[in-house]
Amino acid sequence: MTTPQTAYLTVRQAAFIGVGAMVGAGIFALLGAAGEVAGAAVWLSFLLAGVIAALQGYSFAKLGARYPSAGGLLEYMAKGFGNGHLTGVTSWLTYSANAIVTAMVAVSFGGYASALFTDESAGWGKFFAALIIAVMTVVNVVGSKLVAGAQTVIVYVVVGILVLFAVVTLANMDPSLLAPSGYPPLRDIVSSVALTFFAFLGFGIITFTAKDLAEPARQLPRAMFLALSIATVIYIAIALGVFGTLTVDEVIDSGGTALAVAAQPSLGEAGYWLMAVTALFATAGATNAGLYPAAGLSERLAETGQFPPLMARRFGRRVSAGLLFEAIACVLLAVLFDLDAIASIGSAVALLIFTLITAAHFRVRADTGASAVVLTIALASAGVVLLTFVFTTLIHETASMITLLAILGLSVALDVGWKRTSASQARPEAAAP
């Protein structure tokens, strides 16, 4: 039976799912953390991260146009490396990465909500983080059209206010605060790209909209590059505005509320509240978009044998087990870790996944028509940033490093364990007359 036309997403709706994930995941949550590493050169870090994201986006757009699927990124791994252990481990890593990103923005939502409505205690922040995950899980249970509708409203509100913020802060900024003479060494700026790249991770979610597009081969690349263009321009403008208004120390001290603090000199207390409320919209939208791939991803990977059939179950014919487990993992991460630690873990996992997918693309580039030169640059740039981040920053964060290794180990164990179980179940069936 053909899906009715009204069930399809438009290019704009698919792009806004990505924009909603990117804006909430990055600009409201990471300015302080990125400023600790890159100083006032954070705008340059965002520019470099945008270039790397565009290179990965080129790879994903070519793959998505050739292999549109609800499996998104993991469909591309399977095309390049088959359905073996490498694809299986990457599948579990991707599922984990989605949970990490979503938990991170939920923690940011909790921080803003706690600052606005309570005594700013950590307990209230965790409560609000868990609450927004629960609410957005319900939105995703209702269906992709509600997800897209909610994202469209959120993105229009957020982008509109961020444009106003950028114009006001850029018009009143102090250029001396952005002087290159105050920038840290290039190595530190490159290391910070791993954090600012985290702000672009939402573009990967766009690949999972293929199942909801009328013409994914044509519409998916357009949605991806539209989302990346909007996010990159916003990030650079806001980074210039914030670090041109506040000193680096003031940005770091402000933490997750840096945008709201930077709005005060130009817009007063009303500016602080305006940006804080906008942050609630943005991080709520990012939580919504972050949960979106879980159902389709789990069902597709269960079909291909990478996940157990349990992950594809529907409770009450509506509630996806994959979505439910993802939401539970998000709540646990949001409650157990702080924002900076989640960002570090998520950045490393995501960069590893994107590197593997681009490597897989090399094996099928004759089918996709992708340029070997562009793929090489994409692979090298992601690899350099990942290694620089691990050996200059992450290696000094013991808890984050241990957690990253634990996630890698758990992904391997889940894949090997499930494949052995399914193989042992298949043998008696094959032997039966």
PDB file of C-alpha atoms in Angstrom, residues 179-404:
ATOM      1  CA  ALA A 179      42.270  40.175  18.757  1.00  0.00           C
ATOM      2  CA  PRO A 180      44.280  37.219  17.320  1.00  0.00           C
ATOM      3  CA  SER A 181      47.148  38.139  19.638  1.00  0.00           C
ATOM      4  CA  GLY A 182      45.101  36.680  22.490  1.00  0.00           C
ATOM      5  CA  TYR A 183      44.398  33.356  20.762  1.00  0.00           C
ATOM      6  CA  PRO A 184      45.890  30.133  22.168  1.00  0.00           C
ATOM      7  CA  PRO A 185      48.262  27.881  20.145  1.00  0.00           C
ATOM      8  CA  LEU A 186      46.866  26.280  16.977  1.00  0.00           C
ATOM      9  CA  ARG A 187      47.019  22.866  18.646  1.00  0.00           C
ATOM     10  CA  ASP A 188      44.498  24.016  21.260  1.00  0.00           C
ATOM     11  CA  ILE A 189      42.177  25.456  18.620  1.00  0.00           C
ATOM     12  CA  VAL A 190      42.276  22.160  16.683  1.00  0.00           C
ATOM     13  CA  SER A 191      41.623  20.251  19.908  1.00  0.00           C
ATOM     14  CA  SER A 192      38.589  22.462  20.623  1.00  0.00           C
ATOM     15  CA  VAL A 193      37.124  21.533  17.226  1.00  0.00           C
ATOM     16  CA  ALA A 194      36.158  18.174  18.732  1.00  0.00           C
ATOM     17  CA  LEU A 195      33.898  20.058  21.151  1.00  0.00           C
ATOM     18  CA  THR A 196      32.491  22.532  18.626  1.00  0.00           C
ATOM     19  CA  PHE A 197      31.994  19.685  16.135  1.00  0.00           C
ATOM     20  CA  PHE A 198      29.624  18.247  18.742  1.00  0.00           C
ATOM     21  CA  ALA A 199      27.402  21.208  17.921  1.00  0.00           C
ATOM     22  CA  PHE A 200      26.963  19.852  14.380  1.00  0.00           C
ATOM     23  CA  LEU A 201      26.071  16.272  15.254  1.00  0.00           C
ATOM     24  CA  GLY A 202      22.392  16.898  14.522  1.00  0.00           C
ATOM     25  CA  PHE A 203      23.078  16.787  10.786  1.00  0.00           C
ATOM     26  CA  GLY A 204      23.606  13.019  11.083  1.00  0.00           C
ATOM     27  CA  ILE A 205      20.036  12.686  12.339  1.00  0.00           C
ATOM     28  CA  ILE A 206      18.797  14.006   8.983  1.00  0.00           C
ATOM     29  CA  THR A 207      19.876  10.737   7.334  1.00  0.00           C
ATOM     30  CA  PHE A 208      17.187   8.950   9.336  1.00  0.00           C
ATOM     31  CA  THR A 209      14.425  11.062   7.745  1.00  0.00           C
ATOM     32  CA  ALA A 210      14.871   9.178   4.452  1.00  0.00           C
ATOM     33  CA  LYS A 211      11.941   6.911   5.281  1.00  0.00           C
ATOM     34  CA  ASP A 212       9.677   9.958   5.637  1.00  0.00           C
ATOM     35  CA  LEU A 213      10.712  11.798   2.431  1.00  0.00           C
ATOM     36  CA  ALA A 214       8.831  11.438  -0.857  1.00  0.00           C
ATOM     37  CA  GLU A 215      12.042  11.584  -2.946  1.00  0.00           C
ATOM     38  CA  PRO A 216      14.931  10.891  -0.555  1.00  0.00           C
ATOM     39  CA  ALA A 217      17.556  10.682  -3.306  1.00  0.00           C
ATOM     40  CA  ARG A 218      16.898  14.310  -4.234  1.00  0.00           C
ATOM     41  CA  GLN A 219      15.581  15.774  -0.983  1.00  0.00           C
ATOM     42  CA  LEU A 220      18.005  14.296   1.567  1.00  0.00           C
ATOM     43  CA  PRO A 221      21.144  16.094   0.265  1.00  0.00           C
ATOM     44  CA  ARG A 222      19.219  19.382   0.050  1.00  0.00           C
ATOM     45  CA  ALA A 223      17.967  19.035   3.628  1.00  0.00           C
ATOM     46  CA  MET A 224      21.442  18.202   4.898  1.00  0.00           C
ATOM     47  CA  PHE A 225      23.259  21.136   3.315  1.00  0.00           C
ATOM     48  CA  LEU A 226      20.446  23.555   4.193  1.00  0.00           C
ATOM     49  CA  ALA A 227      20.683  22.533   7.846  1.00  0.00           C
ATOM     50  CA  LEU A 228      24.497  22.756   7.899  1.00  0.00           C
ATOM     51  CA  SER A 229      24.494  26.205   6.255  1.00  0.00           C
ATOM     52  CA  ILE A 230      21.985  27.637   8.734  1.00  0.00           C
ATOM     53  CA  ALA A 231      23.799  26.193  11.759  1.00  0.00           C
ATOM     54  CA  THR A 232      27.285  27.291  10.672  1.00  0.00           C
ATOM     55  CA  VAL A 233      26.287  30.911  10.043  1.00  0.00           C
ATOM     56  CA  ILE A 234      24.442  31.096  13.372  1.00  0.00           C
ATOM     57  CA  TYR A 235      27.318  29.562  15.338  1.00  0.00           C
ATOM     58  CA  ILE A 236      30.007  31.849  13.932  1.00  0.00           C
ATOM     59  CA  ALA A 237      27.910  35.004  14.362  1.00  0.00           C
ATOM     60  CA  ILE A 238      26.990  34.160  17.950  1.00  0.00           C
ATOM     61  CA  ALA A 239      30.531  33.133  18.914  1.00  0.00           C
ATOM     62  CA  LEU A 240      31.805  36.472  17.602  1.00  0.00           C
ATOM     63  CA  GLY A 241      29.028  38.314  19.453  1.00  0.00           C
ATOM     64  CA  VAL A 242      29.568  36.539  22.785  1.00  0.00           C
ATOM     65  CA  PHE A 243      33.375  36.682  22.846  1.00  0.00           C
ATOM     66  CA  GLY A 244      33.231  40.245  21.533  1.00  0.00           C
ATOM     67  CA  THR A 245      31.010  41.201  24.475  1.00  0.00           C
ATOM     68  CA  LEU A 246      32.434  39.167  27.364  1.00  0.00           C
ATOM     69  CA  THR A 247      36.004  38.275  28.261  1.00  0.00           C
ATOM     70  CA  VAL A 248      37.008  34.626  27.948  1.00  0.00           C
ATOM     71  CA  ASP A 249      36.965  34.248  31.745  1.00  0.00           C
ATOM     72  CA  GLU A 250      33.441  35.674  31.917  1.00  0.00           C
ATOM     73  CA  VAL A 251      32.237  33.229  29.268  1.00  0.00           C
ATOM     74  CA  ILE A 252      33.826  30.296  31.094  1.00  0.00           C
ATOM     75  CA  ASP A 253      32.367  31.389  34.438  1.00  0.00           C
ATOM     76  CA  SER A 254      28.915  31.702  32.839  1.00  0.00           C
ATOM     77  CA  GLY A 255      29.056  28.062  31.720  1.00  0.00           C
ATOM     78  CA  GLY A 256      25.890  26.929  29.959  1.00  0.00           C
ATOM     79  CA  THR A 257      24.210  30.326  30.406  1.00  0.00           C
ATOM     80  CA  ALA A 258      26.861  32.323  28.493  1.00  0.00           C
ATOM     81  CA  LEU A 259      24.420  33.540  25.822  1.00  0.00           C
ATOM     82  CA  ALA A 260      21.993  34.842  28.404  1.00  0.00           C
ATOM     83  CA  VAL A 261      24.784  36.677  30.259  1.00  0.00           C
ATOM     84  CA  ALA A 262      26.129  38.146  27.000  1.00  0.00           C
ATOM     85  CA  ALA A 263      22.669  39.527  26.184  1.00  0.00           C
ATOM     86  CA  GLN A 264      22.531  41.582  29.384  1.00  0.00           C
ATOM     87  CA  PRO A 265      24.905  44.447  28.399  1.00  0.00           C
ATOM     88  CA  SER A 266      22.830  45.279  25.297  1.00  0.00           C
ATOM     89  CA  LEU A 267      19.332  44.160  26.260  1.00  0.00           C
ATOM     90  CA  GLY A 268      19.382  44.330  30.057  1.00  0.00           C
ATOM     91  CA  GLU A 269      17.661  41.838  32.355  1.00  0.00           C
ATOM     92  CA  ALA A 270      14.984  41.295  29.699  1.00  0.00           C
ATOM     93  CA  GLY A 271      17.758  40.097  27.376  1.00  0.00           C
ATOM     94  CA  TYR A 272      18.881  37.523  29.938  1.00  0.00           C
ATOM     95  CA  TRP A 273      15.348  36.152  30.253  1.00  0.00           C
ATOM     96  CA  LEU A 274      14.780  36.215  26.510  1.00  0.00           C
ATOM     97  CA  MET A 275      17.898  34.133  25.829  1.00  0.00           C
ATOM     98  CA  ALA A 276      17.208  31.796  28.737  1.00  0.00           C
ATOM     99  CA  VAL A 277      13.698  31.067  27.442  1.00  0.00           C
ATOM    100  CA  THR A 278      15.104  30.638  23.928  1.00  0.00           C
ATOM    101  CA  ALA A 279      17.592  28.140  25.345  1.00  0.00           C
ATOM    102  CA  LEU A 280      14.688  26.162  26.786  1.00  0.00           C
ATOM    103  CA  PHE A 281      13.078  26.034  23.342  1.00  0.00           C
ATOM    104  CA  ALA A 282      16.356  25.090  21.631  1.00  0.00           C
ATOM    105  CA  THR A 283      17.365  22.356  24.052  1.00  0.00           C
ATOM    106  CA  ALA A 284      13.815  20.965  24.114  1.00  0.00           C
ATOM    107  CA  GLY A 285      13.922  20.816  20.315  1.00  0.00           C
ATOM    108  CA  ALA A 286      17.306  19.108  20.356  1.00  0.00           C
ATOM    109  CA  THR A 287      16.016  16.508  22.811  1.00  0.00           C
ATOM    110  CA  ASN A 288      13.034  15.927  20.532  1.00  0.00           C
ATOM    111  CA  ALA A 289      15.238  15.529  17.444  1.00  0.00           C
ATOM    112  CA  GLY A 290      17.782  13.380  19.283  1.00  0.00           C
ATOM    113  CA  LEU A 291      15.152  10.783  20.177  1.00  0.00           C
ATOM    114  CA  TYR A 292      13.718  10.750  16.639  1.00  0.00           C
ATOM    115  CA  PRO A 293      16.067   8.141  15.056  1.00  0.00           C
ATOM    116  CA  ALA A 294      15.744   5.549  17.835  1.00  0.00           C
ATOM    117  CA  ALA A 295      12.619   3.754  16.592  1.00  0.00           C
ATOM    118  CA  GLY A 296      13.512   3.546  12.893  1.00  0.00           C
ATOM    119  CA  LEU A 297      17.149   2.737  13.628  1.00  0.00           C
ATOM    120  CA  SER A 298      16.269  -0.090  16.016  1.00  0.00           C
ATOM    121  CA  GLU A 299      13.685  -1.617  13.685  1.00  0.00           C
ATOM    122  CA  ARG A 300      15.964  -1.491  10.651  1.00  0.00           C
ATOM    123  CA  LEU A 301      18.907  -3.001  12.543  1.00  0.00           C
ATOM    124  CA  ALA A 302      16.702  -5.743  13.945  1.00  0.00           C
ATOM    125  CA  GLU A 303      15.616  -6.547  10.362  1.00  0.00           C
ATOM    126  CA  THR A 304      19.246  -6.906   9.265  1.00  0.00           C
ATOM    127  CA  GLY A 305      20.189  -9.011  12.300  1.00  0.00           C
ATOM    128  CA  GLN A 306      22.398  -6.406  13.994  1.00  0.00           C
ATOM    129  CA  PHE A 307      20.004  -5.903  16.934  1.00  0.00           C
ATOM    130  CA  PRO A 308      17.874  -8.487  18.772  1.00  0.00           C
ATOM    131  CA  PRO A 309      14.193  -8.648  17.685  1.00  0.00           C
ATOM    132  CA  LEU A 310      13.269  -7.164  21.079  1.00  0.00           C
ATOM    133  CA  MET A 311      14.593  -3.775  19.884  1.00  0.00           C
ATOM    134  CA  ALA A 312      11.963  -3.740  17.096  1.00  0.00           C
ATOM    135  CA  ARG A 313       8.981  -4.586  19.326  1.00  0.00           C
ATOM    136  CA  ARG A 314       6.064  -2.200  19.651  1.00  0.00           C
ATOM    137  CA  PHE A 315       4.316  -2.100  23.017  1.00  0.00           C
ATOM    138  CA  GLY A 316       0.621  -1.421  22.570  1.00  0.00           C
ATOM    139  CA  ARG A 317       1.363  -1.231  18.802  1.00  0.00           C
ATOM    140  CA  ARG A 318       2.778   2.292  19.218  1.00  0.00           C
ATOM    141  CA  VAL A 319       5.601   2.487  21.736  1.00  0.00           C
ATOM    142  CA  SER A 320       8.880   1.409  20.147  1.00  0.00           C
ATOM    143  CA  ALA A 321      11.139  -0.649  22.410  1.00  0.00           C
ATOM    144  CA  GLY A 322      14.158   0.964  20.742  1.00  0.00           C
ATOM    145  CA  LEU A 323      12.819   4.436  21.577  1.00  0.00           C
ATOM    146  CA  LEU A 324      11.951   3.423  25.138  1.00  0.00           C
ATOM    147  CA  PHE A 325      15.396   1.953  25.844  1.00  0.00           C
ATOM    148  CA  GLU A 326      17.026   5.041  24.316  1.00  0.00           C
ATOM    149  CA  ALA A 327      14.979   7.309  26.596  1.00  0.00           C
ATOM    150  CA  ILE A 328      15.951   5.272  29.670  1.00  0.00           C
ATOM    151  CA  ALA A 329      19.637   5.477  28.706  1.00  0.00           C
ATOM    152  CA  CYS A 330      19.283   9.249  28.242  1.00  0.00           C
ATOM    153  CA  VAL A 331      17.794   9.675  31.704  1.00  0.00           C
ATOM    154  CA  LEU A 332      20.585   7.627  33.300  1.00  0.00           C
ATOM    155  CA  LEU A 333      23.303   9.633  31.519  1.00  0.00           C
ATOM    156  CA  ALA A 334      21.621  12.951  32.375  1.00  0.00           C
ATOM    157  CA  VAL A 335      21.364  12.039  36.045  1.00  0.00           C
ATOM    158  CA  LEU A 336      24.836  10.504  36.449  1.00  0.00           C
ATOM    159  CA  PHE A 337      27.100  12.874  34.437  1.00  0.00           C
ATOM    160  CA  ASP A 338      27.671  16.612  34.155  1.00  0.00           C
ATOM    161  CA  LEU A 339      27.401  18.538  30.879  1.00  0.00           C
ATOM    162  CA  ASP A 340      31.102  18.841  30.011  1.00  0.00           C
ATOM    163  CA  ALA A 341      31.782  15.141  30.613  1.00  0.00           C
ATOM    164  CA  ILE A 342      28.853  14.100  28.414  1.00  0.00           C
ATOM    165  CA  ALA A 343      30.054  16.439  25.654  1.00  0.00           C
ATOM    166  CA  SER A 344      33.583  14.987  25.723  1.00  0.00           C
ATOM    167  CA  ILE A 345      32.356  11.393  25.539  1.00  0.00           C
ATOM    168  CA  GLY A 346      29.819  12.200  22.823  1.00  0.00           C
ATOM    169  CA  SER A 347      32.336  14.071  20.681  1.00  0.00           C
ATOM    170  CA  ALA A 348      34.841  11.208  20.706  1.00  0.00           C
ATOM    171  CA  VAL A 349      32.208   8.560  19.927  1.00  0.00           C
ATOM    172  CA  ALA A 350      30.659  10.618  17.126  1.00  0.00           C
ATOM    173  CA  LEU A 351      33.995  11.401  15.471  1.00  0.00           C
ATOM    174  CA  LEU A 352      34.889   7.704  15.568  1.00  0.00           C
ATOM    175  CA  ILE A 353      31.551   6.749  13.978  1.00  0.00           C
ATOM    176  CA  PHE A 354      31.827   9.366  11.236  1.00  0.00           C
ATOM    177  CA  THR A 355      35.388   8.243  10.468  1.00  0.00           C
ATOM    178  CA  LEU A 356      34.243   4.624  10.110  1.00  0.00           C
ATOM    179  CA  ILE A 357      31.316   5.565   7.869  1.00  0.00           C
ATOM    180  CA  THR A 358      33.517   7.632   5.570  1.00  0.00           C
ATOM    181  CA  ALA A 359      35.934   4.697   5.388  1.00  0.00           C
ATOM    182  CA  ALA A 360      32.989   2.484   4.400  1.00  0.00           C
ATOM    183  CA  HIS A 361      32.069   4.982   1.695  1.00  0.00           C
ATOM    184  CA  PHE A 362      35.392   4.370  -0.055  1.00  0.00           C
ATOM    185  CA  ARG A 363      34.302   0.796  -0.731  1.00  0.00           C
ATOM    186  CA  VAL A 364      31.111   1.845  -2.548  1.00  0.00           C
ATOM    187  CA  ARG A 365      32.155   5.187  -4.035  1.00  0.00           C
ATOM    188  CA  ALA A 366      31.776   3.753  -7.574  1.00  0.00           C
ATOM    189  CA  ASP A 367      28.048   3.348  -6.836  1.00  0.00           C
ATOM    190  CA  THR A 368      27.579   6.752  -5.176  1.00  0.00           C
ATOM    191  CA  GLY A 369      29.714   8.801  -7.580  1.00  0.00           C
ATOM    192  CA  ALA A 370      31.543  10.475  -4.683  1.00  0.00           C
ATOM    193  CA  SER A 371      34.946  12.098  -5.193  1.00  0.00           C
ATOM    194  CA  ALA A 372      37.816  10.078  -3.733  1.00  0.00           C
ATOM    195  CA  VAL A 373      39.687  13.326  -3.006  1.00  0.00           C
ATOM    196  CA  VAL A 374      36.827  14.805  -0.960  1.00  0.00           C
ATOM    197  CA  LEU A 375      36.341  11.530   0.926  1.00  0.00           C
ATOM    198  CA  THR A 376      40.067  11.407   1.717  1.00  0.00           C
ATOM    199  CA  ILE A 377      40.002  14.950   3.093  1.00  0.00           C
ATOM    200  CA  ALA A 378      36.859  14.148   5.106  1.00  0.00           C
ATOM    201  CA  LEU A 379      38.458  11.023   6.577  1.00  0.00           C
ATOM    202  CA  ALA A 380      41.766  12.739   7.369  1.00  0.00           C
ATOM    203  CA  SER A 381      40.201  15.837   8.959  1.00  0.00           C
ATOM    204  CA  ALA A 382      37.913  13.831  11.247  1.00  0.00           C
ATOM    205  CA  GLY A 383      40.782  11.524  12.213  1.00  0.00           C
ATOM    206  CA  VAL A 384      43.170  14.380  13.015  1.00  0.00           C
ATOM    207  CA  VAL A 385      40.613  16.151  15.210  1.00  0.00           C
ATOM    208  CA  LEU A 386      39.742  12.912  17.026  1.00  0.00           C
ATOM    209  CA  LEU A 387      43.369  12.020  17.779  1.00  0.00           C
ATOM    210  CA  THR A 388      44.243  15.591  18.790  1.00  0.00           C
ATOM    211  CA  PHE A 389      41.251  15.716  21.137  1.00  0.00           C
ATOM    212  CA  VAL A 390      42.029  12.342  22.730  1.00  0.00           C
ATOM    213  CA  PHE A 391      45.722  13.058  23.354  1.00  0.00           C
ATOM    214  CA  THR A 392      45.484  16.733  24.369  1.00  0.00           C
ATOM    215  CA  THR A 393      42.192  16.900  26.260  1.00  0.00           C
ATOM    216  CA  LEU A 394      40.339  13.640  26.873  1.00  0.00           C
ATOM    217  CA  ILE A 395      43.361  11.785  28.208  1.00  0.00           C
ATOM    218  CA  HIS A 396      43.393  14.201  31.177  1.00  0.00           C
ATOM    219  CA  GLU A 397      39.694  13.552  31.967  1.00  0.00           C
ATOM    220  CA  THR A 398      39.992  10.167  33.671  1.00  0.00           C
ATOM    221  CA  ALA A 399      36.279   9.526  34.249  1.00  0.00           C
ATOM    222  CA  SER A 400      35.375  10.477  30.655  1.00  0.00           C
ATOM    223  CA  MET A 401      38.181   8.327  29.226  1.00  0.00           C
ATOM    224  CA  ILE A 402      37.117   5.314  31.299  1.00  0.00           C
ATOM    225  CA  THR A 403      33.487   5.822  30.260  1.00  0.00           C
ATOM    226  CA  LEU A 404      34.483   6.083  26.591  1.00  0.00           C
TER     227      LEU A 404
END
